[in-house]
Tab-separated table of C-alpha atoms in Angstrom:
chain	number	residue	atom	x	y	z
A	1	MET	CA	74.802	8.518	-1.047
A	2	GLN	CA	72.900	7.137	-3.986
A	3	PRO	CA	71.077	4.385	-2.005
A	4	LYS	CA	70.110	7.025	0.557
A	5	ARG	CA	68.695	9.256	-2.161
A	6	PHE	CA	66.634	6.373	-3.530
A	7	PHE	CA	65.373	5.665	-0.013
A	8	LEU	CA	64.329	9.285	0.531
A	9	PHE	CA	62.704	9.427	-2.882
A	10	GLY	CA	60.704	6.289	-2.126
A	11	LEU	CA	59.694	7.685	1.260
A	12	VAL	CA	58.414	10.875	-0.387
A	13	LEU	CA	56.371	8.822	-2.830
A	14	LEU	CA	54.968	6.744	0.014
A	15	LEU	CA	53.954	9.776	2.053
A	16	ALA	CA	52.440	11.426	-1.003
A	17	GLY	CA	50.388	8.316	-1.636
A	18	CYS	CA	48.942	8.428	1.898
A	19	SER	CA	47.100	11.715	1.412
A	20	THR	CA	44.592	13.307	-0.921
A	21	LEU	CA	43.874	16.849	-2.023
A	22	THR	CA	40.288	16.638	-0.730
A	23	PRO	CA	39.444	19.563	1.580
A	24	ASP	CA	38.692	18.698	5.207
A	25	TYR	CA	35.019	17.973	5.701
A	26	HIS	CA	33.085	19.961	8.295
A	27	ARG	CA	29.383	19.329	8.775
A	28	PRO	CA	27.486	22.593	8.131
A	29	ALA	CA	25.634	24.033	11.104
A	30	ALA	CA	21.915	23.250	11.079
A	31	PRO	CA	20.046	26.372	9.886
A	32	VAL	CA	17.200	25.827	12.381
A	33	ALA	CA	16.516	26.508	16.052
A	34	ALA	CA	17.917	24.100	18.640
A	35	ALA	CA	14.463	23.442	20.123
A	36	TRP	CA	10.987	22.940	18.680
A	37	PRO	CA	8.734	26.017	18.527
A	38	GLY	CA	5.893	26.465	20.970
A	39	ASP	CA	5.209	24.364	24.025
A	40	ALA	CA	6.066	20.988	22.566
A	41	PRO	CA	5.653	18.232	25.174
A	42	ALA	CA	8.882	16.829	26.558
A	43	THR	CA	9.571	13.546	28.253
A	44	ALA	CA	12.888	12.757	29.935
A	45	GLY	CA	14.695	9.799	28.462
A	46	SER	CA	12.710	9.765	25.211
A	47	ARG	CA	14.177	7.601	22.495
A	48	PRO	CA	14.565	9.064	19.010
A	49	LEU	CA	12.040	7.533	16.661
A	50	ALA	CA	14.912	6.455	14.417
A	51	ALA	CA	15.855	4.018	17.198
A	52	ILE	CA	12.341	2.565	17.536
A	53	PRO	CA	11.437	-0.284	15.119
A	54	TRP	CA	8.149	0.265	13.322
A	55	GLN	CA	6.774	-2.887	14.954
A	56	GLU	CA	7.003	-1.115	18.318
A	57	TYR	CA	5.303	2.002	16.999
A	58	PHE	CA	2.368	0.508	15.087
A	59	LEU	CA	0.711	-1.888	17.495
A	60	ALA	CA	-2.455	-3.057	15.700
A	61	PRO	CA	-1.820	-6.675	14.549
A	62	GLN	CA	-3.780	-6.256	11.299
A	63	LEU	CA	-1.937	-3.056	10.402
A	64	ARG	CA	1.395	-4.735	11.113
A	65	GLN	CA	0.561	-7.545	8.710
A	66	VAL	CA	-0.443	-5.107	5.982
A	67	ILE	CA	2.821	-3.154	6.435
A	68	ASP	CA	4.764	-6.408	6.258
A	69	LEU	CA	2.997	-7.233	2.973
A	70	ALA	CA	4.028	-3.839	1.583
A	71	LEU	CA	7.670	-4.270	2.610
A	72	LYS	CA	7.736	-7.538	0.676
A	73	ASN	CA	5.789	-6.503	-2.423
A	74	ASN	CA	5.946	-2.743	-3.002
A	75	ARG	CA	7.728	-1.982	-6.289
A	76	ASP	CA	9.123	1.407	-5.239
A	77	LEU	CA	10.920	-0.253	-2.335
A	78	ARG	CA	12.143	-3.004	-4.635
A	79	LEU	CA	13.624	-0.408	-7.004
A	80	ALA	CA	15.336	1.299	-4.056
A	81	LEU	CA	16.929	-2.002	-3.027
A	82	LEU	CA	18.143	-2.612	-6.579
A	83	ASN	CA	19.648	0.888	-6.649
A	84	ILE	CA	21.617	-0.004	-3.511
A	85	GLU	CA	22.997	-3.119	-5.182
A	86	ARG	CA	24.016	-1.074	-8.211
A	87	ALA	CA	25.701	1.618	-6.091
A	88	ARG	CA	27.537	-1.051	-4.079
A	89	ALA	CA	28.863	-2.630	-7.286
A	90	ALA	CA	29.900	0.783	-8.641
A	91	TYR	CA	31.838	1.447	-5.436
A	92	ARG	CA	33.644	-1.892	-5.717
A	93	ILE	CA	34.595	-1.054	-9.311
A	94	GLN	CA	36.028	2.316	-8.291
A	95	ARG	CA	37.818	0.837	-5.278
A	96	ALA	CA	39.477	-1.779	-7.486
A	97	ASP	CA	41.404	1.007	-9.247
A	98	LEU	CA	43.521	1.383	-6.100
A	99	PHE	CA	45.147	-1.981	-6.782
A	100	PRO	CA	47.201	-3.222	-9.728
A	101	GLN	CA	45.388	-5.334	-12.262
A	102	LEU	CA	47.355	-8.462	-13.115
A	103	ASP	CA	46.424	-10.590	-16.102
A	104	GLY	CA	47.749	-14.018	-16.940
A	105	THR	CA	48.487	-14.537	-20.626
A	106	GLY	CA	49.432	-17.410	-22.846
A	107	SER	CA	49.983	-17.226	-26.585
A	108	SER	CA	51.306	-19.122	-29.541
A	109	THR	CA	52.400	-17.376	-32.734
A	110	ALA	CA	53.219	-19.006	-36.054
A	111	ARG	CA	54.679	-17.050	-38.985
A	112	HIS	CA	55.441	-18.256	-42.530
A	113	LEU	CA	57.567	-16.280	-45.033
A	114	PRO	CA	57.916	-17.122	-48.735
A	115	ALA	CA	61.404	-17.495	-50.231
A	116	ASP	CA	61.516	-14.020	-51.785
A	117	LEU	CA	60.742	-12.360	-48.422
A	118	SER	CA	62.765	-14.521	-46.067
A	119	GLY	CA	66.129	-12.900	-46.828
A	120	THR	CA	67.747	-16.312	-47.139
A	121	GLY	CA	66.222	-17.312	-50.466
A	122	ARG	CA	64.299	-20.088	-48.786
A	123	GLN	CA	60.830	-20.109	-47.335
A	124	SER	CA	60.669	-20.329	-43.561
A	125	THR	CA	58.188	-20.928	-40.772
A	126	THR	CA	58.816	-19.622	-37.257
A	127	ARG	CA	56.888	-20.276	-34.070
A	128	GLN	CA	56.871	-18.522	-30.734
A	129	TYR	CA	55.333	-19.546	-27.408
A	130	ASN	CA	54.803	-17.146	-24.484
A	131	VAL	CA	53.405	-17.396	-20.953
A	132	GLY	CA	53.420	-14.493	-18.541
A	133	LEU	CA	51.822	-11.994	-16.189
A	134	GLY	CA	50.885	-8.488	-17.332
A	135	LEU	CA	50.372	-5.211	-15.444
A	136	SER	CA	48.052	-2.889	-17.338
A	137	ALA	CA	48.314	0.907	-16.911
A	138	TYR	CA	48.343	0.949	-13.107
A	139	GLU	CA	48.230	4.543	-11.826
A	140	LEU	CA	50.477	5.482	-8.932
A	141	ASP	CA	48.025	7.524	-6.883
A	142	LEU	CA	50.576	10.070	-5.664
A	143	PHE	CA	48.096	12.919	-5.309
A	144	GLY	CA	45.022	10.947	-4.229
A	145	ARG	CA	43.001	11.239	-7.437
A	146	VAL	CA	41.941	7.584	-7.429
A	147	ARG	CA	41.352	7.624	-3.674
A	148	SER	CA	39.168	10.707	-3.991
A	149	LEU	CA	37.088	9.031	-6.693
A	150	LYS	CA	36.827	5.943	-4.473
A	151	ASP	CA	35.629	8.097	-1.556
A	152	GLN	CA	33.120	9.783	-3.814
A	153	ALA	CA	31.749	6.405	-4.931
A	154	LEU	CA	31.540	5.265	-1.308
A	155	GLN	CA	29.532	8.327	-0.275
A	156	GLN	CA	27.210	7.879	-3.247
A	157	TYR	CA	26.646	4.292	-2.172
A	158	LEU	CA	25.908	5.363	1.402
A	159	ALA	CA	23.537	8.053	0.099
A	160	THR	CA	21.706	5.413	-1.921
A	161	ALA	CA	21.355	3.241	1.176
A	162	GLU	CA	19.832	6.163	3.075
A	163	ALA	CA	17.499	6.813	0.146
A	164	GLN	CA	16.252	3.236	0.498
A	165	ARG	CA	15.590	3.809	4.214
A	166	SER	CA	13.708	6.981	3.336
A	167	VAL	CA	11.573	5.104	0.820
A	168	GLN	CA	10.831	2.422	3.401
A	169	ILE	CA	9.779	4.928	6.069
A	170	SER	CA	7.598	6.772	3.561
A	171	LEU	CA	6.066	3.476	2.461
A	172	ILE	CA	5.233	2.468	6.047
A	173	ALA	CA	3.638	5.869	6.659
A	174	GLU	CA	1.717	5.651	3.366
A	175	VAL	CA	0.362	2.206	4.218
A	176	ALA	CA	-0.646	3.325	7.712
A	177	GLY	CA	-2.312	6.444	6.318
A	178	SER	CA	-4.224	4.472	3.671
A	179	TYR	CA	-5.251	1.952	6.314
A	180	LEU	CA	-6.594	4.688	8.606
A	181	ASN	CA	-8.423	6.448	5.765
A	182	LEU	CA	-10.139	3.176	4.907
A	183	ALA	CA	-11.074	2.646	8.562
A	184	ALA	CA	-12.539	6.163	8.802
A	185	ASP	CA	-14.564	5.821	5.606
A	186	GLN	CA	-15.791	2.396	6.696
A	187	GLU	CA	-17.047	3.986	9.910
A	188	ARG	CA	-18.635	6.849	7.980
A	189	LEU	CA	-20.356	4.331	5.729
A	190	GLN	CA	-21.673	2.431	8.751
A	191	LEU	CA	-22.957	5.682	10.222
A	192	ALA	CA	-24.703	6.533	6.940
A	193	GLN	CA	-26.277	3.063	6.799
A	194	LYS	CA	-27.467	3.345	10.411
A	195	THR	CA	-28.840	6.816	9.700
A	196	MET	CA	-30.617	5.437	6.637
A	197	ALA	CA	-32.300	2.746	8.725
A	198	ASN	CA	-33.385	5.315	11.316
A	199	GLN	CA	-34.687	7.656	8.612
A	200	GLN	CA	-36.702	4.892	7.006
A	201	ALA	CA	-38.215	4.011	10.370
A	202	ALA	CA	-39.010	7.684	10.974
A	203	TYR	CA	-40.532	7.991	7.513
A	204	GLY	CA	-42.783	5.012	8.228
A	205	LEU	CA	-43.935	6.633	11.468
A	206	VAL	CA	-44.666	9.983	9.792
A	207	GLU	CA	-46.468	8.180	6.984
A	208	ARG	CA	-48.770	6.453	9.487
A	209	ARG	CA	-49.384	9.770	11.242
A	210	TYR	CA	-50.161	11.337	7.863
A	211	ASP	CA	-52.649	8.566	7.026
A	212	ALA	CA	-54.268	9.165	10.416
A	213	GLY	CA	-54.527	12.875	9.663
A	214	VAL	CA	-52.119	13.847	12.441
A	215	ALA	CA	-49.110	14.809	10.290
A	216	SER	CA	-49.075	17.175	7.336
A	217	ALA	CA	-47.995	16.453	3.782
A	218	LEU	CA	-45.016	18.758	4.392
A	219	ASP	CA	-43.899	16.564	7.285
A	220	LEU	CA	-44.152	13.516	5.026
A	221	GLN	CA	-42.076	15.102	2.249
A	222	GLN	CA	-39.487	16.330	4.701
A	223	ALA	CA	-39.130	12.812	6.129
A	224	LYS	CA	-38.779	11.424	2.610
A	225	THR	CA	-36.104	14.031	1.838
A	226	SER	CA	-34.033	12.872	4.820
A	227	VAL	CA	-34.270	9.256	3.601
A	228	GLU	CA	-32.984	10.180	0.146
A	229	ALA	CA	-30.186	12.302	1.631
A	230	ALA	CA	-29.048	9.284	3.649
A	231	ARG	CA	-29.157	7.176	0.485
A	232	VAL	CA	-26.846	9.699	-1.224
A	233	ASP	CA	-24.404	9.512	1.692
A	234	ILE	CA	-24.333	5.712	1.492
A	235	ALA	CA	-23.499	5.819	-2.213
A	236	ARG	CA	-20.781	8.423	-1.657
A	237	TYR	CA	-19.059	6.570	1.157
A	238	THR	CA	-19.358	3.260	-0.661
A	239	THR	CA	-17.329	4.829	-3.487
A	240	LEU	CA	-14.766	6.230	-1.049
A	241	VAL	CA	-14.338	2.841	0.653
A	242	ALA	CA	-13.706	1.184	-2.723
A	243	GLN	CA	-11.145	3.852	-3.623
A	244	ASP	CA	-9.454	3.507	-0.217
A	245	LYS	CA	-9.115	-0.242	-0.774
A	246	ASN	CA	-7.529	0.405	-4.167
A	247	ALA	CA	-5.050	2.861	-2.611
A	248	LEU	CA	-4.140	0.347	0.102
A	249	THR	CA	-3.652	-2.386	-2.505
A	250	LEU	CA	-1.357	-0.113	-4.533
A	251	ALA	CA	0.720	0.779	-1.468
A	252	ALA	CA	0.952	-2.850	-0.366
A	253	GLY	CA	1.923	-3.995	-3.855
A	254	THR	CA	-0.520	-6.905	-3.626
A	255	THR	CA	-4.140	-7.626	-2.756
A	256	VAL	CA	-4.762	-7.219	0.959
A	257	PRO	CA	-6.764	-10.144	2.406
A	258	ALA	CA	-10.260	-9.177	3.560
A	259	GLU	CA	-9.561	-10.322	7.119
A	260	LEU	CA	-6.814	-7.687	7.392
A	261	LEU	CA	-9.021	-4.773	6.331
A	262	PRO	CA	-10.292	-2.435	9.073
A	263	THR	CA	-13.999	-1.918	9.700
A	264	SER	CA	-13.840	1.253	11.807
A	265	LEU	CA	-11.499	3.535	13.698
A	266	ASP	CA	-12.782	2.327	17.040
A	267	GLN	CA	-10.669	-0.808	16.912
A	268	ASN	CA	-7.583	1.363	16.370
A	269	LEU	CA	-7.955	3.683	19.358
A	270	THR	CA	-4.818	2.155	20.879
A	271	ALA	CA	-3.285	0.988	17.616
A	272	LEU	CA	-0.497	3.553	17.625
A	273	THR	CA	2.008	4.307	20.354
A	274	GLU	CA	1.964	7.877	21.630
A	275	VAL	CA	5.088	9.849	20.728
A	276	ALA	CA	7.116	11.812	23.253
A	277	PRO	CA	9.428	13.947	21.065
A	278	GLY	CA	11.004	15.767	24.005
A	279	LEU	CA	14.368	15.856	22.270
A	280	PRO	CA	16.365	18.683	20.668
A	281	SER	CA	15.934	19.376	16.975
A	282	THR	CA	19.297	17.706	16.331
A	283	VAL	CA	17.406	14.380	16.219
A	284	LEU	CA	16.540	15.426	12.675
A	285	LEU	CA	20.119	14.620	11.674
A	286	ALA	CA	19.156	10.945	11.993
A	287	ARG	CA	16.467	11.263	9.302
A	288	PRO	CA	17.524	9.206	6.277
A	289	ASP	CA	16.808	11.986	3.780
A	290	ILE	CA	19.113	14.319	5.729
A	291	LEU	CA	21.792	11.624	6.011
A	292	GLN	CA	21.419	11.080	2.262
A	293	ALA	CA	21.965	14.794	1.627
A	294	GLU	CA	25.032	14.768	3.874
A	295	HIS	CA	26.558	11.778	2.079
A	296	GLN	CA	25.977	13.561	-1.227
A	297	LEU	CA	27.726	16.606	0.254
A	298	GLN	CA	30.685	14.430	1.267
A	299	ALA	CA	30.761	12.932	-2.226
A	300	ALA	CA	30.919	16.425	-3.720
A	301	ASN	CA	33.684	17.270	-1.252
A	302	ALA	CA	35.711	14.232	-2.373
A	303	ASN	CA	35.200	15.204	-6.003
A	304	ILE	CA	37.061	18.463	-5.313
A	305	GLY	CA	40.111	16.371	-4.367
A	306	ALA	CA	39.939	14.493	-7.666
A	307	ALA	CA	39.583	17.776	-9.594
A	308	ARG	CA	42.594	19.256	-7.787
A	309	ALA	CA	44.690	16.190	-8.564
A	310	ALA	CA	44.073	16.775	-12.278
A	311	PHE	CA	46.591	19.651	-12.104
A	312	PHE	CA	49.438	17.312	-11.133
A	313	PRO	CA	51.368	14.685	-13.109
A	314	ARG	CA	49.925	11.205	-13.488
A	315	ILE	CA	52.255	8.216	-13.450
A	316	THR	CA	51.067	4.924	-14.909
A	317	LEU	CA	52.931	1.634	-15.020
A	318	THR	CA	52.561	-0.997	-17.705
A	319	GLY	CA	54.683	-4.128	-17.743
A	320	ALA	CA	54.854	-7.838	-18.325
A	321	LEU	CA	56.917	-10.711	-16.971
A	322	GLY	CA	56.980	-14.158	-18.526
A	323	ILE	CA	58.814	-16.814	-20.462
A	324	GLY	CA	59.078	-17.384	-24.183
A	325	SER	CA	60.605	-19.864	-26.612
A	326	SER	CA	60.493	-20.838	-30.229
A	327	GLU	CA	59.843	-24.420	-29.158
A	328	LEU	CA	57.083	-25.531	-26.849
A	329	SER	CA	59.463	-28.001	-25.188
A	330	GLY	CA	61.897	-25.196	-24.361
A	331	LEU	CA	59.294	-22.880	-22.861
A	332	PHE	CA	60.253	-23.655	-19.263
A	333	SER	CA	63.985	-24.182	-19.808
A	334	GLY	CA	66.666	-21.828	-18.517
A	335	GLY	CA	67.216	-18.541	-20.285
A	336	SER	CA	63.590	-18.189	-21.495
A	337	LEU	CA	62.692	-15.275	-19.232
A	338	THR	CA	61.096	-12.247	-20.956
A	339	TRP	CA	59.985	-8.947	-19.533
A	340	ASN	CA	59.089	-5.401	-20.415
A	341	PHE	CA	58.439	-2.345	-18.257
A	342	VAL	CA	56.827	0.865	-19.574
A	343	PRO	CA	56.410	3.650	-17.002
A	344	GLN	CA	54.614	6.710	-18.325
A	345	VAL	CA	54.405	10.213	-16.902
A	346	THR	CA	51.668	12.568	-18.111
A	347	VAL	CA	52.266	16.197	-17.190
A	348	PRO	CA	49.425	18.656	-17.865
A	349	ILE	CA	50.798	21.616	-19.822
A	350	PHE	CA	47.937	23.194	-21.741
A	351	ASP	CA	44.291	22.128	-21.773
A	352	ALA	CA	42.635	25.479	-22.572
A	353	GLY	CA	41.425	25.824	-18.975
A	354	SER	CA	39.622	22.486	-18.853
A	355	SER	CA	41.183	21.380	-15.542
A	356	ARG	CA	40.539	24.731	-13.894
A	357	ALA	CA	36.944	24.707	-15.108
A	358	GLY	CA	36.559	21.156	-13.779
A	359	LEU	CA	37.761	22.324	-10.356
A	360	GLU	CA	35.332	25.251	-10.412
A	361	VAL	CA	32.490	22.891	-11.289
A	362	ALA	CA	33.458	20.624	-8.393
A	363	LYS	CA	33.503	23.573	-5.973
A	364	VAL	CA	30.120	24.830	-7.173
A	365	ASP	CA	28.690	21.300	-6.892
A	366	GLN	CA	29.901	21.224	-3.300
A	367	LYS	CA	28.164	24.531	-2.559
A	368	ILE	CA	24.981	23.205	-4.180
A	369	ALA	CA	25.212	20.107	-1.995
A	370	VAL	CA	25.568	22.312	1.116
A	371	ALA	CA	22.451	24.263	0.129
A	372	ARG	CA	20.511	21.044	-0.466
A	373	TYR	CA	21.630	19.679	2.890
A	374	GLU	CA	20.536	22.834	4.698
A	375	LYS	CA	17.236	22.883	2.806
A	376	ALA	CA	16.569	19.242	3.762
A	377	ILE	CA	17.046	20.159	7.436
A	378	GLN	CA	14.736	23.170	7.149
A	379	ILE	CA	12.017	21.119	5.447
A	380	ALA	CA	12.315	18.403	8.091
A	381	PHE	CA	12.157	20.976	10.898
A	382	GLY	CA	9.022	22.506	9.381
A	383	GLU	CA	7.338	19.107	9.026
A	384	VAL	CA	8.014	18.211	12.661
A	385	ALA	CA	7.001	21.652	13.916
A	386	ASP	CA	3.678	21.436	12.043
A	387	ALA	CA	3.024	17.940	13.375
A	388	LEU	CA	3.792	19.017	16.937
A	389	ALA	CA	1.525	22.052	16.572
A	390	ARG	CA	-1.313	19.739	15.555
A	391	ARG	CA	-0.502	17.292	18.329
A	392	GLY	CA	-0.604	20.038	20.961
A	393	THR	CA	-4.291	20.822	20.298
A	394	ILE	CA	-5.774	17.612	18.923
A	395	ASP	CA	-6.809	16.204	22.332
A	396	GLU	CA	-8.611	19.431	23.187
A	397	GLN	CA	-10.305	19.380	19.787
A	398	MET	CA	-11.330	15.757	20.331
A	399	ALA	CA	-12.869	16.522	23.735
A	400	ALA	CA	-14.769	19.507	22.324
A	401	GLN	CA	-16.083	17.459	19.387
A	402	GLN	CA	-17.258	14.689	21.715
A	403	ALA	CA	-19.082	17.250	23.877
A	404	LEU	CA	-20.652	18.796	20.760
A	405	THR	CA	-21.816	15.385	19.554
A	406	ALA	CA	-23.353	14.606	22.926
A	407	ALA	CA	-25.184	17.963	22.937
A	408	ASP	CA	-26.525	17.383	19.416
A	409	ALA	CA	-27.699	13.921	20.422
A	410	GLU	CA	-29.645	15.394	23.347
A	411	SER	CA	-31.124	18.101	21.104
A	412	TYR	CA	-32.282	15.461	18.654
A	413	ARG	CA	-33.877	13.423	21.459
A	414	LEU	CA	-35.740	16.433	22.796
A	415	SER	CA	-36.926	17.631	19.379
A	416	GLN	CA	-38.187	14.135	18.551
A	417	ALA	CA	-40.059	13.985	21.882
A	418	ARG	CA	-41.634	17.395	21.260
A	419	TYR	CA	-42.736	16.319	17.773
A	420	ASP	CA	-44.188	13.067	19.074
A	421	LYS	CA	-46.289	15.094	21.551
A	422	GLY	CA	-47.388	17.482	18.817
A	423	VAL	CA	-45.632	20.435	20.406
A	424	ASP	CA	-43.148	21.123	17.596
A	425	SER	CA	-42.879	20.691	13.818
A	426	TYR	CA	-40.970	17.931	12.067
A	427	LEU	CA	-38.640	20.533	10.561
A	428	ASN	CA	-36.973	20.993	13.951
A	429	VAL	CA	-36.484	17.220	14.168
A	430	LEU	CA	-34.796	17.223	10.765
A	431	ASP	CA	-32.525	20.117	11.731
A	432	ALA	CA	-31.494	18.372	14.934
A	433	GLN	CA	-30.949	15.136	13.045
A	434	ARG	CA	-28.725	16.799	10.439
A	435	SER	CA	-26.692	18.491	13.165
A	436	LEU	CA	-26.215	15.187	14.971
A	437	PHE	CA	-25.182	13.409	11.762
A	438	GLY	CA	-22.691	16.170	10.952
A	439	ALA	CA	-21.271	16.124	14.476
A	440	ARG	CA	-20.739	12.366	14.341
A	441	GLN	CA	-19.043	12.683	10.965
A	442	GLN	CA	-16.799	15.413	12.382
A	443	LEU	CA	-15.955	13.199	15.352
A	444	ILE	CA	-14.788	10.470	12.994
A	445	GLY	CA	-12.741	13.040	11.087
A	446	THR	CA	-11.168	14.330	14.304
A	447	LYS	CA	-10.161	10.807	15.337
A	448	LEU	CA	-8.621	10.323	11.894
A	449	VAL	CA	-6.667	13.576	12.253
A	450	LYS	CA	-5.286	12.382	15.595
A	451	PHE	CA	-4.123	9.055	14.155
A	452	ASP	CA	-2.765	10.683	11.002
A	453	ASN	CA	-0.791	13.055	13.198
A	454	LEU	CA	0.936	10.116	14.880
A	455	VAL	CA	1.777	8.660	11.464
A	456	THR	CA	3.118	12.038	10.332
A	457	LEU	CA	5.314	12.276	13.418
A	458	TYR	CA	6.678	8.791	12.726
A	459	LYS	CA	7.679	9.863	9.231
A	460	ALA	CA	8.833	13.398	10.109
A	461	LEU	CA	11.069	12.253	12.974
A	462	GLY	CA	12.712	9.564	10.838
A	463	GLY	CA	10.930	6.537	12.299
A	464	GLY	CA	12.906	3.363	12.687
A	465	SER	CA	12.851	0.625	10.121
């Protein structure tokens, strides 16, 4: 019966070692609606943005090259990659605790005793040689403590990897946004310079009419005022262009070559692929920041298993197997085998509530992780909903702004014709000119909003990397 008992005991240990005390993981339900609010456009067969590489989304060749520069040189992305390497190494360290650690040893000991300490009345010298393998405090993971810690380290590593993806997506969106802002301000600067040239020409005409006694001094001063106003706009947009270049350089992590810089938004009218987000809100679960939060939740869940295991005995094994001899020549001869085996059982008896408090901390951490996961989903849902709300009206806004600009252009033409014929004052020309300049500036801003909206959707829907 005794061999059978040993067999059953070993089977119990084996089965115990195949499980952990970690609670079963269940993904929390998303605390958002299943569909996007409003009349969001839908397209059958749409691919989630997470499955679309950024090269297929951003189509302008110059913008692609600038993004590629950023992916190679941006320091935030570099730090994220280094964090992944660190987390991967930490996981390997924790995983190694599942296996015994064997160390090879070799030693030589010499000991000399004087005559009055030798016990024989004569001085003596003894030597000992040892070679062996040692097992150092290997824990039998009967209750899954080590496995739970390994699972926790794995989920932390996976969370770090998702954090890197999140940084990369944010970086791509930041570069695209900086690129578009520079393009818009370049176009605004060109408009201000063109307006300045037109104002100077108009001022020269009014000045000649004034010298001929046809125009008044008020007309001349009003024309001069419009020239100086255009000069102010040029200075302002020149500053903004310089600042936009600095922002793009910072995002790219290196100086962007001049040939890659945009000159206006017109060349980018088809630079970005239109998005068809006709998918349920569950596509948000593919966003890297949400995946990161879920991995952190799973890590907290695994930590509960490790905290529960602290209530149970821990068995560690320490031992060594080798050969020893007092003579080096006899080290490998028969009868030189040495060994020791030191199993140790640690049974928790009294720790003043430390283990129970540790379990409570682990459970609270898990609840915190659930709340963070749900909050990440809600934030993502809000970002997408806002972007879709903007996308639903931007085309209508663009058409209205284009019609307004065309109407202002016609008003300016008519007011200039009336002034040239002496029917109207120059003040009406200036008013029409200011309205036209403002409408053109607003048109540039509306185009920028449309492109920025596409960039926002790329980021909010977890664009592919």
